[in-house]
Amino acid sequence: DIVLTQSPDSLAVSLGERATINCKSSQSVFYSSNNKNYLAWYQQKAGQPPKLLIYWASTRESGVPDRFSASGSGTDFTLTISSLQAEDVAIYYCQQYYSTPLCSFGQGTKLEIK
Amino acid sequence: EVQLVESGGALVQPGRSLRLSCAASGFTFDNYAMHWVRQAPGKGLEWVSGINWNGGTIAYADSVKGRFTISRDSAKNSLYLEMNSLRPEDTAFYYCAKDASGLHLFYFDYWGQGTLVTVSS
C-alpha cells in the first residue's frame, strides 16, 4: 500500500506570506509510460466537502486562483500558496491514484492565519 | 452545474445494514467513474470504493471489502453504497465523488455535501 505523509500537520502563516505544504509518498507515483505523477491536492474548508485544487501533481483545476501552485515528482511533492488570503484557511490533503483502482490520502495539513 | 446529492445516512446499530444513494445531475453520468469517500468526524479523508463508467472496474478499501457493495444505475443517474455488518468504526460522513475519468479510477473533481452514518447501540 502507498502511504502519503504530509508535513507539517499544521501551519500558521501571516496574510500575504507564502505557505508551503509537503507530501511524501512511500513509493514513487510517477508512471514513466506517460510521464505523469499520479497525485492530486484538495482543499477542505470547515463544514464543506473537499475541493480539487491540483491534479497530475502540477495542473491547476479550472477556477483555482493562480496563487496556488504545486510541484514535485516521484515521491516528494509540494503545494504552495504564494500569498496567503484569509479564505485559504482550510485543511489540505494530497491523494495518490498511482495504485489505481485503489487510492489513498495524506493525513491532512491544517493551515491557519498567524 | 454538476450536482451530487447523497441520502440515506442514519443512526444504525452495529451489525445492521444501510444503503446510501447519490443522485447525480449536470453531467453525463454514464461517462464517468464514481466513488465513495468517508470522513470520520474531526478526522481525515478515507477512500471507500470506486466504480468506473460501465461497472467493469470496481474496487474497495480493505477496511470495507466483503461488507460494502458499490453500484450504479444509469437510468436513474444514481450511485449506491450497500453497507452490511456495520461497525462503530464505520461512523463517518460519506461523500459521493465524481471522477475526472471514465475508464479509470483517478481523482475527484466534484464532491457532494455528504451524508452522516452513525453506528452505535
Coordinates of N, CA and C in Angstrom, one line a residue:
Chain A
D1 N 0.8 -1.2 0.0 CA 0.0 0.0 0.0 C 0.9 1.2 0.0
I2 N 0.4 2.2 -0.8 CA 1.2 3.5 -0.8 C 0.7 4.4 0.3
V3 N 1.6 4.9 1.2 CA 1.3 5.7 2.3 C 1.8 7.1 2.0
L4 N 0.9 8.1 2.1 CA 1.3 9.5 1.9 C 1.4 10.2 3.3
T5 N 2.6 10.9 3.5 CA 2.8 11.5 4.8 C 3.0 13.0 4.5
Q6 N 2.1 13.8 5.0 CA 2.1 15.3 4.8 C 2.9 15.9 6.0
S7 N 3.6 17.0 5.7 CA 4.2 17.8 6.7 C 4.1 19.3 6.3
P8 N 4.0 20.2 7.3 CA 3.7 19.8 8.7 C 2.2 19.3 8.9
D9 N 1.9 18.9 10.1 CA 0.5 18.6 10.4 C -0.4 19.9 10.5
S10 N 0.2 21.0 10.9 CA -0.4 22.3 11.0 C 0.6 23.4 10.7
L11 N 0.0 24.5 10.3 CA 0.9 25.5 9.8 C 0.2 26.9 10.0
A12 N 0.8 27.9 10.5 CA 0.3 29.2 10.7 C 1.1 30.2 9.9
V13 N 0.5 30.9 9.0 CA 1.2 31.8 8.1 C 0.5 33.2 8.2
S14 N 1.3 34.2 8.1 CA 0.7 35.6 8.1 C 0.0 35.9 6.7
L15 N -1.0 36.7 6.7 CA -1.6 37.1 5.5 C -0.6 37.7 4.5
G16 N -0.7 37.3 3.3 CA 0.2 37.8 2.3 C 1.5 37.1 2.2
E17 N 1.8 36.2 3.1 CA 3.0 35.4 3.1 C 2.8 34.1 2.4
R18 N 3.9 33.4 2.1 CA 3.9 32.1 1.4 C 3.7 31.0 2.4
A19 N 2.8 30.0 1.9 CA 2.6 28.8 2.7 C 3.0 27.6 1.9
T20 N 3.7 26.7 2.5 CA 4.2 25.5 1.8 C 3.9 24.3 2.5
I21 N 3.2 23.3 1.8 CA 2.8 22.0 2.4 C 3.5 20.9 1.6
N22 N 4.0 20.0 2.3 CA 4.7 18.9 1.7 C 3.9 17.6 1.8
C23 N 4.2 16.7 0.8 CA 3.5 15.4 0.7 C 4.6 14.4 0.2
K24 N 4.9 13.4 1.1 CA 5.9 12.4 0.7 C 5.2 11.1 0.6
S25 N 5.5 10.4 -0.5 CA 4.9 9.1 -0.8 C 5.9 8.0 -0.4
S26 N 5.4 6.9 0.0 CA 6.2 5.7 0.4 C 6.8 5.0 -0.8
Q27 N 6.3 5.3 -1.9 CA 6.9 4.8 -3.2 C 6.5 5.8 -4.3
S28 N 7.3 5.7 -5.4 CA 7.1 6.6 -6.5 C 5.7 6.5 -7.1
V29 N 5.1 7.7 -7.4 CA 3.8 7.7 -8.0 C 3.9 8.2 -9.5
F30 N 5.2 8.2 -10.0 CA 5.5 8.6 -11.3 C 5.4 7.4 -12.3
Y31 N 4.6 7.5 -13.3 CA 4.4 6.5 -14.3 C 5.1 6.9 -15.5
S32 N 6.2 6.2 -15.8 CA 7.1 6.6 -16.9 C 6.5 6.5 -18.3
S33 N 5.6 5.6 -18.4 CA 5.0 5.4 -19.8 C 4.2 6.6 -20.3
N34 N 3.7 7.4 -19.4 CA 3.0 8.6 -19.8 C 3.6 9.9 -19.2
N35 N 4.7 9.7 -18.5 CA 5.4 10.8 -17.9 C 4.5 11.6 -16.9
K36 N 3.7 11.0 -16.2 CA 2.8 11.7 -15.3 C 3.0 11.2 -13.8
N37 N 2.8 12.1 -12.9 CA 2.8 11.8 -11.5 C 1.3 11.8 -11.1
Y38 N 0.9 10.6 -10.5 CA -0.5 10.4 -10.1 C -0.8 10.9 -8.8
L39 N -0.8 12.3 -8.7 CA -1.0 12.9 -7.4 C -1.9 14.1 -7.5
A40 N -2.8 14.3 -6.6 CA -3.8 15.4 -6.6 C -3.7 16.1 -5.2
W41 N -4.2 17.4 -5.2 CA -4.3 18.1 -4.0 C -5.7 18.7 -3.8
Y42 N -6.2 18.6 -2.6 CA -7.6 19.1 -2.3 C -7.5 20.1 -1.1
Q43 N -8.5 21.0 -1.1 CA -8.7 22.0 0.0 C -10.1 21.7 0.6
Q44 N -10.1 21.6 1.9 CA -11.4 21.4 2.6 C -11.5 22.5 3.7
K45 N -12.5 23.3 3.4 CA -12.8 24.4 4.4 C -13.8 23.8 5.4
A46 N -13.9 24.4 6.6 CA -14.7 23.9 7.7 C -16.2 23.8 7.2
G47 N -16.7 22.6 7.5 CA -18.1 22.3 7.2 C -18.4 22.1 5.7
Q48 N -17.4 22.0 4.9 CA -17.6 21.8 3.5 C -16.9 20.5 3.0
P49 N -17.4 20.0 1.8 CA -16.7 18.9 1.2 C -15.3 19.4 0.6
P50 N -14.5 18.4 0.4 CA -13.2 18.8 -0.3 C -13.4 19.4 -1.7
K51 N -12.4 20.2 -2.1 CA -12.5 20.8 -3.4 C -11.1 20.5 -4.1
L52 N -11.2 20.1 -5.4 CA -10.0 19.7 -6.1 C -9.2 21.0 -6.5
L53 N -7.9 21.0 -6.1 CA -7.1 22.2 -6.5 C -6.2 21.8 -7.7
I54 N -5.5 20.7 -7.6 CA -4.4 20.3 -8.4 C -4.5 18.8 -8.8
Y55 N -4.2 18.5 -10.0 CA -4.1 17.1 -10.4 C -2.9 16.9 -11.3
W56 N -2.6 15.6 -11.5 CA -1.3 15.3 -12.2 C -0.1 16.1 -11.6
A57 N -0.2 16.3 -10.3 CA 0.9 16.8 -9.5 C 1.1 18.3 -9.6
S58 N 0.7 18.9 -10.8 CA 1.0 20.3 -11.0 C 0.0 21.1 -11.9
T59 N -1.0 20.4 -12.3 CA -2.0 21.0 -13.2 C -3.1 21.6 -12.3
R60 N -3.3 22.9 -12.4 CA -4.3 23.6 -11.6 C -5.7 23.4 -12.2
E61 N -6.7 23.0 -11.3 CA -8.0 22.9 -11.8 C -8.6 24.2 -12.2
S62 N -9.5 24.2 -13.2 CA -10.1 25.4 -13.6 C -10.8 26.2 -12.5
G63 N -10.6 27.5 -12.5 CA -11.2 28.3 -11.4 C -10.4 28.5 -10.2
V64 N -9.3 27.7 -10.0 CA -8.5 27.8 -8.8 C -7.5 29.0 -9.0
P65 N -7.4 29.9 -8.0 CA -6.6 31.0 -8.2 C -5.1 30.7 -8.4
D66 N -4.4 31.5 -9.2 CA -3.1 31.2 -9.6 C -2.1 31.4 -8.4
R67 N -2.5 31.8 -7.3 CA -1.6 31.8 -6.1 C -1.3 30.4 -5.6
F68 N -2.2 29.4 -6.1 CA -2.0 28.0 -5.7 C -1.1 27.4 -6.8
S69 N 0.0 26.8 -6.4 CA 0.8 26.0 -7.4 C 1.3 24.8 -6.7
A70 N 1.7 23.8 -7.5 CA 2.2 22.6 -6.9 C 3.4 22.0 -7.8
S71 N 4.2 21.3 -7.2 CA 5.4 20.8 -7.9 C 5.8 19.4 -7.3
G72 N 6.8 18.8 -7.9 CA 7.3 17.6 -7.4 C 7.2 16.4 -8.3
S73 N 8.0 15.4 -8.0 CA 7.9 14.2 -8.9 C 8.4 13.0 -8.1
G74 N 7.9 11.8 -8.5 CA 8.4 10.6 -7.8 C 7.8 10.4 -6.4
T75 N 8.5 10.8 -5.4 CA 8.0 10.6 -4.1 C 7.8 11.9 -3.3
D76 N 8.2 13.0 -3.8 CA 8.2 14.2 -3.0 C 7.5 15.4 -3.7
F77 N 6.4 15.9 -3.1 CA 5.6 16.9 -3.7 C 5.3 18.1 -2.8
T78 N 5.0 19.2 -3.4 CA 4.8 20.4 -2.6 C 3.6 21.2 -3.2
L79 N 2.8 21.7 -2.3 CA 1.7 22.6 -2.6 C 2.1 24.0 -2.0
T80 N 2.1 25.0 -2.8 CA 2.5 26.4 -2.4 C 1.4 27.3 -2.6
I81 N 1.1 28.1 -1.6 CA 0.2 29.3 -1.7 C 1.1 30.5 -1.7
S82 N 1.2 31.3 -2.8 CA 2.2 32.3 -2.9 C 2.0 33.5 -2.0
S83 N 0.7 33.8 -1.8 CA 0.4 35.0 -0.9 C -0.9 34.6 -0.2
L84 N -0.8 34.2 1.0 CA -2.0 33.7 1.8 C -3.1 34.7 1.9
Q85 N -4.3 34.3 1.6 CA -5.5 35.1 1.8 C -6.3 34.4 2.9
A86 N -7.2 35.2 3.5 CA -8.0 34.8 4.7 C -8.8 33.6 4.3
E87 N -9.3 33.5 3.0 CA -10.2 32.5 2.5 C -9.4 31.2 2.3
D88 N -8.1 31.2 2.4 CA -7.3 29.9 2.2 C -7.2 29.1 3.5
V89 N -7.8 29.6 4.6 CA -7.8 28.8 5.8 C -8.6 27.5 5.6
A90 N -7.9 26.4 5.8 CA -8.5 25.1 5.4 C -7.6 24.0 5.8
I91 N -8.1 22.8 5.6 CA -7.2 21.6 5.7 C -6.9 21.2 4.2
Y92 N -5.7 20.9 4.0 CA -5.2 20.5 2.6 C -4.8 19.0 2.7
Y93 N -5.2 18.3 1.6 CA -4.9 16.8 1.5 C -4.3 16.6 0.2
C94 N -3.3 15.7 0.2 CA -2.8 15.1 -1.1 C -3.4 13.7 -1.2
Q95 N -3.5 13.3 -2.5 CA -4.1 12.0 -2.8 C -3.3 11.4 -3.9
Q96 N -2.9 10.1 -3.8 CA -2.3 9.4 -4.9 C -3.3 8.5 -5.5
Y97 N -3.2 8.4 -6.9 CA -4.0 7.4 -7.6 C -3.2 6.6 -8.5
Y98 N -1.9 6.5 -8.2 CA -1.0 5.6 -8.9 C -1.4 4.2 -8.7
S99 N -1.9 3.8 -7.6 CA -2.3 2.4 -7.3 C -3.7 2.1 -7.8
T100 N -4.2 2.9 -8.7 CA -5.5 2.7 -9.3 C -5.7 1.2 -9.6
P101 N -6.9 0.6 -9.3 CA -8.1 1.3 -8.9 C -8.2 1.7 -7.4
L102 N -7.1 1.4 -6.7 CA -7.1 1.9 -5.3 C -6.5 3.3 -5.2
C103 N -6.7 4.0 -4.1 CA -6.1 5.3 -4.0 C -5.9 5.5 -2.5
S104 N -5.2 6.6 -2.1 CA -5.1 6.9 -0.7 C -4.8 8.4 -0.5
F105 N -5.1 8.9 0.7 CA -4.9 10.3 1.0 C -3.8 10.4 2.1
G106 N -3.2 11.6 2.1 CA -2.4 12.0 3.2 C -3.3 12.3 4.4
Q107 N -2.6 12.5 5.5 CA -3.4 12.7 6.8 C -4.0 14.1 6.9
G108 N -3.5 15.1 6.0 CA -4.0 16.4 6.0 C -3.1 17.4 6.7
T109 N -3.1 18.6 6.3 CA -2.4 19.7 6.9 C -3.3 20.9 7.1
K110 N -3.4 21.3 8.4 CA -4.3 22.4 8.8 C -3.6 23.7 8.6
L111 N -4.1 24.6 7.8 CA -3.5 25.9 7.6 C -4.3 27.0 8.2
E112 N -3.6 27.8 9.0 CA -4.3 28.9 9.8 C -3.6 30.2 9.5
I113 N -4.2 31.3 10.0 CA -3.6 32.6 9.9 C -2.8 32.9 11.1
K114 N -1.6 33.4 11.0 CA -0.8 33.8 12.2 C -1.2 35.1 12.6
Chain B
E1 N -24.5 22.7 -14.2 CA -23.8 22.7 -13.0 C -23.8 21.3 -12.4
V2 N -22.7 20.7 -12.1 CA -22.6 19.4 -11.5 C -23.2 19.4 -10.1
Q3 N -24.1 18.5 -9.8 CA -24.6 18.3 -8.5 C -24.6 16.8 -8.1
L4 N -24.2 16.6 -6.9 CA -24.2 15.3 -6.3 C -24.9 15.4 -5.0
V5 N -26.0 14.7 -4.8 CA -26.8 14.8 -3.6 C -26.9 13.4 -2.9
E6 N -26.2 13.2 -1.8 CA -26.3 12.0 -1.1 C -27.5 11.9 -0.2
S7 N -27.9 10.7 0.1 CA -29.0 10.5 1.0 C -28.9 9.1 1.6
G8 N -29.6 8.8 2.7 CA -29.6 7.5 3.3 C -28.9 7.4 4.6
G9 N -28.1 8.4 5.0 CA -27.4 8.3 6.2 C -28.4 8.3 7.4
A10 N -28.0 7.5 8.4 CA -28.8 7.4 9.6 C -28.0 6.8 10.8
L11 N -28.7 6.7 11.9 CA -28.2 6.1 13.1 C -28.6 4.6 13.0
V12 N -27.6 3.7 13.1 CA -27.9 2.3 13.0 C -27.1 1.6 14.0
Q13 N -27.6 0.4 14.4 CA -26.9 -0.4 15.4 C -25.8 -1.2 14.8
P14 N -24.8 -1.6 15.5 CA -23.7 -2.4 15.0 C -24.3 -3.7 14.4
G15 N -23.8 -4.2 13.3 CA -24.2 -5.4 12.7 C -25.4 -5.2 11.7
R16 N -26.0 -4.0 11.7 CA -27.1 -3.8 10.8 C -26.6 -3.3 9.4
S17 N -27.6 -3.1 8.5 CA -27.2 -2.7 7.2 C -27.8 -1.3 6.9
L18 N -27.3 -0.7 5.8 CA -27.7 0.6 5.4 C -27.4 0.8 3.9
R19 N -28.2 1.5 3.2 CA -28.0 1.8 1.8 C -27.9 3.3 1.5
L20 N -26.8 3.7 1.0 CA -26.6 5.1 0.7 C -26.9 5.3 -0.8
S21 N -27.4 6.5 -1.1 CA -27.7 6.8 -2.5 C -27.1 8.2 -2.9
C22 N -26.7 8.4 -4.1 CA -26.2 9.6 -4.6 C -26.8 9.9 -5.9
A23 N -27.6 11.0 -6.0 CA -28.3 11.4 -7.2 C -27.4 12.4 -7.9
A24 N -27.0 12.1 -9.2 CA -26.1 13.0 -9.9 C -26.9 13.7 -11.0
S25 N -26.4 15.0 -11.3 CA -27.0 15.8 -12.3 C -26.0 16.8 -12.8
G26 N -26.2 17.3 -14.0 CA -25.4 18.3 -14.5 C -24.2 17.8 -15.4
F27 N -24.1 16.5 -15.6 CA -23.1 15.9 -16.4 C -23.6 14.6 -16.9
T28 N -23.0 14.0 -17.9 CA -23.4 12.7 -18.5 C -22.8 11.6 -17.6
F29 N -23.7 11.2 -16.7 CA -23.4 10.2 -15.6 C -22.7 9.0 -16.2
D30 N -23.2 8.5 -17.3 CA -22.6 7.2 -17.9 C -21.2 7.3 -18.3
N31 N -20.7 8.6 -18.4 CA -19.3 8.7 -19.0 C -18.2 8.8 -17.9
Y32 N -18.6 8.7 -16.6 CA -17.6 9.0 -15.6 C -17.6 7.9 -14.5
A33 N -16.4 7.7 -14.0 CA -16.3 6.8 -12.8 C -16.8 7.6 -11.6
M34 N -17.2 6.9 -10.6 CA -17.7 7.5 -9.4 C -17.2 6.8 -8.1
H35 N -17.2 7.5 -7.0 CA -16.6 7.0 -5.8 C -17.4 7.3 -4.6
W36 N -17.1 6.6 -3.5 CA -17.5 7.0 -2.1 C -16.2 7.2 -1.3
V37 N -16.2 8.3 -0.6 CA -15.1 8.7 0.3 C -15.7 9.1 1.6
R38 N -15.1 8.6 2.7 CA -15.7 8.9 4.0 C -14.7 9.7 4.9
Q39 N -15.3 10.3 5.9 CA -14.6 11.1 6.8 C -15.2 11.0 8.2
A40 N -14.5 10.4 9.1 CA -15.0 10.3 10.5 C -14.9 11.7 11.1
P41 N -15.9 12.0 11.9 CA -15.9 13.4 12.5 C -14.6 13.9 13.1
G42 N -14.1 15.0 12.5 CA -12.8 15.5 13.0 C -11.6 14.8 12.5
K43 N -11.8 13.9 11.6 CA -10.6 13.1 11.1 C -10.4 13.4 9.6
G44 N -9.4 12.6 9.0 CA -9.1 12.8 7.6 C -10.0 12.1 6.6
L45 N -9.6 12.2 5.4 CA -10.4 11.5 4.3 C -9.9 10.1 4.1
E46 N -10.9 9.2 3.9 CA -10.6 7.8 3.6 C -11.4 7.4 2.4
W47 N -10.7 7.0 1.3 CA -11.4 6.4 0.1 C -12.0 5.1 0.5
V48 N -13.3 4.9 0.1 CA -14.0 3.7 0.4 C -14.2 2.7 -0.8
S49 N -14.7 3.3 -1.9 CA -14.9 2.4 -3.0 C -15.1 3.3 -4.3
G50 N -14.8 2.6 -5.4 CA -15.0 3.3 -6.7 C -15.5 2.4 -7.8
I51 N -16.1 2.9 -8.8 CA -16.7 2.1 -9.9 C -16.5 2.9 -11.2
N52 N -16.0 2.3 -12.2 CA -15.8 3.0 -13.4 C -17.1 3.2 -14.2
W53 N -17.0 3.7 -15.4 CA -18.2 4.2 -16.1 C -19.2 3.0 -16.4
N54 N -18.7 1.8 -16.7 CA -19.6 0.8 -17.1 C -19.6 -0.4 -16.0
G55 N -19.0 -0.1 -14.9 CA -19.0 -1.1 -13.8 C -18.0 -2.2 -14.0
G56 N -17.2 -2.1 -15.1 CA -16.2 -3.1 -15.3 C -15.0 -3.1 -14.4
T57 N -14.8 -2.0 -13.7 CA -13.8 -1.9 -12.7 C -14.5 -1.4 -11.4
I58 N -14.4 -2.2 -10.4 CA -14.9 -1.9 -9.0 C -13.8 -2.2 -8.0
A59 N -13.6 -1.3 -7.1 CA -12.6 -1.5 -6.1 C -13.1 -1.0 -4.7
Y60 N -12.5 -1.6 -3.7 CA -12.9 -1.3 -2.3 C -11.6 -1.2 -1.4
A61 N -11.7 -0.3 -0.4 CA -10.7 -0.3 0.6 C -10.7 -1.6 1.4
D62 N -9.6 -2.0 1.9 CA -9.5 -3.2 2.7 C -10.5 -3.2 3.9
S63 N -10.7 -2.0 4.4 CA -11.5 -1.8 5.6 C -13.0 -2.1 5.4
V64 N -13.4 -2.1 4.1 CA -14.8 -2.4 3.9 C -15.0 -3.6 2.9
K65 N -14.0 -4.1 2.4 CA -14.1 -5.2 1.4 C -14.9 -6.4 2.1
G66 N -15.8 -6.9 1.3 CA -16.6 -8.0 1.8 C -17.9 -7.6 2.6
R67 N -17.9 -6.3 2.9 CA -19.1 -5.8 3.7 C -19.9 -4.8 2.9
F68 N -19.2 -4.0 2.1 CA -19.8 -2.9 1.3 C -19.9 -3.3 -0.2
T69 N -20.9 -2.8 -0.8 CA -21.1 -3.1 -2.3 C -21.4 -1.8 -3.0
I70 N -20.7 -1.4 -3.9 CA -20.9 -0.2 -4.7 C -21.7 -0.6 -6.0
S71 N -22.6 0.3 -6.5 CA -23.3 0.0 -7.7 C -23.7 1.3 -8.3
R72 N -24.1 1.3 -9.6 CA -24.7 2.5 -10.2 C -25.8 2.1 -11.1
D73 N -26.7 3.1 -11.3 CA -27.9 2.9 -12.2 C -27.9 4.0 -13.2
S74 N -27.6 3.7 -14.4 CA -27.5 4.8 -15.4 C -28.9 5.4 -15.7
A75 N -30.0 4.6 -15.6 CA -31.3 5.0 -15.9 C -31.8 6.1 -14.8
K76 N -31.2 5.9 -13.6 CA -31.6 6.9 -12.6 C -30.5 7.9 -12.3
N77 N -29.4 7.8 -13.0 CA -28.3 8.7 -12.7 C -27.9 8.7 -11.3
S78 N -27.7 7.5 -10.8 CA -27.5 7.3 -9.3 C -26.4 6.3 -9.0
L79 N -25.7 6.6 -7.9 CA -24.7 5.8 -7.3 C -25.2 5.3 -6.0
Y80 N -24.8 4.1 -5.7 CA -25.3 3.5 -4.4 C -24.1 2.9 -3.6
L81 N -24.3 2.8 -2.3 CA -23.4 2.0 -1.5 C -24.2 1.2 -0.5
E82 N -24.2 -0.1 -0.7 CA -24.8 -1.0 0.2 C -23.8 -1.4 1.3
M83 N -24.2 -1.1 2.6 CA -23.3 -1.3 3.7 C -23.9 -2.4 4.6
N84 N -23.2 -3.5 4.8 CA -23.6 -4.6 5.7 C -22.7 -4.7 6.8
S85 N -23.1 -5.4 7.9 CA -22.3 -5.7 9.0 C -21.6 -4.5 9.5
L86 N -22.3 -3.4 9.7 CA -21.8 -2.1 10.1 C -21.1 -2.2 11.5
R87 N -20.0 -1.5 11.6 CA -19.2 -1.4 12.8 C -19.2 0.0 13.3
P88 N -18.9 0.2 14.6 CA -18.8 1.6 15.1 C -17.7 2.4 14.3
E89 N -16.7 1.8 13.9 CA -15.6 2.5 13.1 C -16.0 2.9 11.7
D90 N -17.2 2.5 11.3 CA -17.8 3.0 10.0 C -18.5 4.3 10.2
T91 N -18.6 4.8 11.4 CA -19.2 6.1 11.6 C -18.4 7.2 10.9
A92 N -19.1 7.9 10.1 CA -18.4 9.0 9.2 C -19.5 9.7 8.4
F93 N -19.0 10.8 7.8 CA -19.7 11.4 6.7 C -19.3 10.7 5.5
Y94 N -20.2 10.3 4.7 CA -19.9 9.6 3.4 C -20.2 10.6 2.3
Y95 N -19.1 10.8 1.5 CA -19.2 11.7 0.3 C -19.3 10.9 -1.0
C96 N -20.1 11.3 -1.8 CA -20.2 10.8 -3.2 C -19.2 11.7 -4.0
A97 N -18.4 11.2 -4.9 CA -17.5 12.0 -5.6 C -17.4 11.5 -7.0
K98 N -17.3 12.5 -8.0 CA -17.2 12.2 -9.4 C -15.7 12.1 -9.8
D99 N -15.4 11.1 -10.5 CA -14.0 11.0 -11.0 C -13.9 11.9 -12.3
A100 N -12.7 12.3 -12.6 CA -12.4 13.1 -13.8 C -12.3 12.2 -15.0
S101 N -12.1 10.9 -14.7 CA -12.0 9.9 -15.8 C -13.3 9.0 -15.9
G102 N -13.4 8.3 -17.0 CA -14.5 7.4 -17.1 C -14.0 6.0 -17.0
L103 N -13.0 5.6 -17.7 CA -12.5 4.3 -17.7 C -11.7 3.9 -16.4
H104 N -10.9 4.8 -16.0 CA -10.0 4.5 -14.8 C -10.6 5.2 -13.6
L105 N -10.0 4.8 -12.4 CA -10.3 5.4 -11.1 C -9.1 6.3 -10.8
F106 N -9.3 7.6 -10.9 CA -8.2 8.5 -10.7 C -8.5 9.5 -9.6
Y107 N -8.8 10.7 -9.9 CA -9.0 11.7 -8.8 C -10.4 12.3 -9.0
F108 N -10.8 13.1 -7.9 CA -12.2 13.5 -7.8 C -12.4 15.0 -8.1
D109 N -13.1 15.3 -9.1 CA -13.3 16.7 -9.5 C -14.5 17.4 -8.9
Y110 N -15.5 16.6 -8.5 CA -16.7 17.1 -7.8 C -17.1 16.2 -6.7
W111 N -17.6 16.9 -5.6 CA -18.0 16.2 -4.4 C -19.4 16.6 -4.0
G112 N -20.1 15.7 -3.4 CA -21.4 16.0 -2.8 C -21.2 16.6 -1.4
Q113 N -22.2 17.0 -0.7 CA -22.2 17.6 0.6 C -22.0 16.5 1.7
G114 N -22.3 15.3 1.4 CA -22.1 14.2 2.4 C -23.3 13.9 3.1
T115 N -23.4 12.6 3.6 CA -24.5 12.1 4.5 C -23.8 11.4 5.6
L116 N -24.4 11.6 6.8 CA -23.8 11.1 8.0 C -24.3 9.7 8.4
V117 N -23.4 8.8 8.6 CA -23.7 7.4 9.1 C -23.2 7.3 10.5
T118 N -24.0 7.0 11.4 CA -23.6 6.8 12.8 C -23.9 5.3 13.2
V119 N -22.9 4.6 13.6 CA -23.1 3.2 14.0 C -22.9 3.1 15.5
S120 N -24.0 2.9 16.2 CA -23.9 2.9 17.7 C -25.1 2.2 18.2
S121 N -24.9 1.5 19.4 CA -26.0 0.8 20.0 C -26.7 1.8 21.0

